Short mmCIF file of C-alpha atoms in Angstrom, two decimals:
data_model
loop_
_atom_site.label_atom_id
_atom_site.label_comp_id
_atom_site.label_asym_id
_atom_site.label_seq_id
_atom_site.Cartn_x
_atom_site.Cartn_y
_atom_site.Cartn_z
CA GLU A 1 27.52 8.92 -16.07
CA VAL A 2 24.06 8.04 -14.82
CA ARG A 3 24.03 7.02 -11.17
CA PHE A 4 21.26 5.19 -9.33
CA VAL A 5 21.00 5.13 -5.55
CA GLU A 6 18.31 2.78 -4.30
CA SER A 7 17.44 2.27 -0.65
CA GLY A 8 14.72 1.12 1.69
CA GLY A 9 14.92 -2.61 1.24
CA ASP A 10 14.72 -4.75 4.36
CA SER A 11 13.65 -8.09 5.73
CA VAL A 12 10.09 -7.92 7.11
CA GLN A 13 7.17 -10.18 7.91
CA PRO A 14 4.11 -10.75 5.73
CA GLY A 15 1.59 -7.97 6.03
CA GLU A 16 4.13 -5.29 6.78
CA SER A 17 5.09 -2.30 4.65
CA LEU A 18 8.25 -0.83 3.14
CA ARG A 19 9.05 2.33 1.22
CA LEU A 20 11.76 2.16 -1.40
CA SER A 21 13.59 5.16 -2.81
CA CYS A 22 15.64 5.60 -5.94
CA THR A 23 17.58 8.75 -6.70
CA ILE A 24 18.93 9.11 -10.21
CA SER A 25 21.62 11.60 -11.12
CA GLY A 26 23.64 12.43 -14.21
CA ILE A 27 20.87 11.86 -16.77
CA PRO A 28 22.15 13.50 -19.97
CA PHE A 29 20.43 16.05 -22.22
CA ARG A 30 17.09 16.38 -20.46
CA PRO A 31 15.99 16.92 -16.85
CA PHE A 32 14.77 14.15 -14.61
CA SER A 33 11.23 15.48 -14.85
CA ASP A 34 11.11 14.69 -18.58
CA TYR A 35 11.36 10.95 -18.06
CA GLY A 36 9.01 8.22 -17.07
CA LEU A 37 10.26 6.09 -14.20
CA THR A 38 9.93 2.39 -13.54
CA TRP A 39 10.44 -0.18 -10.82
CA VAL A 40 11.23 -3.78 -11.66
CA ARG A 41 12.10 -6.71 -9.45
CA GLN A 42 13.81 -10.05 -9.69
CA ALA A 43 13.28 -12.94 -7.34
CA PRO A 44 15.94 -15.64 -6.95
CA GLY A 45 15.81 -18.01 -9.88
CA LYS A 46 13.13 -16.02 -11.69
CA THR A 47 13.07 -13.62 -14.59
CA LEU A 48 12.89 -9.87 -14.27
CA GLU A 49 9.36 -8.67 -13.51
CA TRP A 50 7.94 -5.24 -14.25
CA VAL A 51 6.30 -3.79 -11.13
CA SER A 52 5.22 -0.22 -11.79
CA SER A 53 5.78 2.87 -13.93
CA ILE A 54 4.97 6.54 -13.56
CA THR A 55 4.81 8.96 -16.46
CA GLU A 56 6.57 12.26 -16.80
CA GLY A 57 4.37 15.33 -16.69
CA ASP A 58 1.04 14.40 -15.10
CA GLY A 59 2.46 11.41 -13.24
CA ARG A 60 0.00 8.75 -14.34
CA THR A 61 0.74 5.47 -12.64
CA TYR A 62 0.62 1.89 -13.86
CA TYR A 63 0.96 -1.35 -11.92
CA ALA A 64 1.42 -5.04 -12.51
CA ASP A 65 -1.65 -7.02 -11.50
CA SER A 66 0.37 -8.74 -8.79
CA VAL A 67 0.89 -5.46 -6.90
CA LYS A 68 -2.13 -3.40 -7.89
CA GLY A 69 -3.94 -2.03 -4.85
CA ARG A 70 -0.94 -2.66 -2.58
CA PHE A 71 1.93 -0.64 -4.07
CA ILE A 72 2.07 3.06 -4.84
CA ILE A 73 4.68 4.64 -7.10
CA SER A 74 5.44 8.33 -6.84
CA ARG A 75 8.10 10.83 -7.80
CA ASP A 76 9.69 14.00 -6.49
CA ASN A 77 11.27 15.81 -9.40
CA ALA A 78 12.94 18.36 -7.12
CA LYS A 79 14.89 15.49 -5.55
CA ASN A 80 15.38 13.40 -8.71
CA THR A 81 13.79 10.58 -6.79
CA THR A 82 11.11 7.98 -7.29
CA TYR A 83 9.48 6.05 -4.47
CA LEU A 84 7.68 2.75 -4.19
CA GLN A 85 5.40 2.42 -1.19
CA MET A 86 4.75 -1.28 -0.66
CA ASN A 87 1.92 -2.35 1.62
CA THR A 88 0.54 -5.71 2.70
CA LEU A 89 3.70 -7.44 1.60
CA ASN A 90 3.71 -11.19 1.01
CA THR A 91 6.40 -13.76 0.32
CA ASP A 92 5.90 -13.41 -3.45
CA ASP A 93 7.17 -9.84 -3.16
CA THR A 94 10.63 -11.05 -2.16
CA GLY A 95 13.30 -9.95 -4.58
CA MET A 96 15.78 -7.33 -5.68
CA TYR A 97 14.01 -4.11 -6.58
CA MET A 98 15.58 -1.87 -9.20
CA CYS A 99 14.65 1.42 -10.79
CA ALA A 100 15.02 2.65 -14.35
CA TYR A 101 14.21 5.78 -16.33
CA GLY A 102 12.96 6.66 -19.78
CA SER A 103 12.00 3.86 -22.13
CA ASN A 104 14.11 1.27 -20.32
CA CYS A 105 11.80 -1.27 -18.66
CA TYR A 106 8.90 1.16 -19.12
CA LEU A 107 5.48 -0.50 -18.79
CA GLY A 108 7.06 -3.88 -19.13
CA SER A 109 9.06 -3.14 -22.25
CA TYR A 110 12.59 -4.34 -22.88
CA CYS A 111 14.70 -3.89 -19.82
CA GLY A 112 18.35 -3.23 -20.54
CA PRO A 113 21.25 -3.06 -18.13
CA ASP A 114 21.00 0.71 -17.59
CA ARG A 115 19.22 0.51 -14.25
CA GLY A 116 20.11 0.54 -10.59
CA ARG A 117 21.74 -2.37 -8.82
CA GLY A 118 18.75 -2.64 -6.57
CA THR A 119 17.69 -2.88 -2.98
CA GLN A 120 16.82 -6.26 -1.47
CA VAL A 121 13.35 -6.93 -0.11
CA THR A 122 12.79 -10.13 1.83
CA ILE A 123 9.43 -11.18 3.16
CA SER A 124 9.40 -14.11 5.55
CA SER A 125 7.70 -15.21 8.70
#
């Protein structure tokens, strides 16, 4: 069984930063390092939004326009963990942040239910 453990969400003011973590265990057949990783988010009353993906291998990164220049995705294959450093947060960044692996949600593709439950990020003044 694949298990996702996300953390780092909090309630902060606009302009502040947060670092999210997602550790994934139990991926079958291939090691964690063989998979691309993705962060998505969902704000209350809104549809799921792709945020960022990082490739396996050379770790190329991709970002939604709404977060480009403010967020940084990274990965630590030794820890089976992906991170999302979020800077200069604004109220539009409020939402539940979830991680996924492989083709699920990758680069904005179909996002099935096989993802973490998420960590809540709230930006308010």
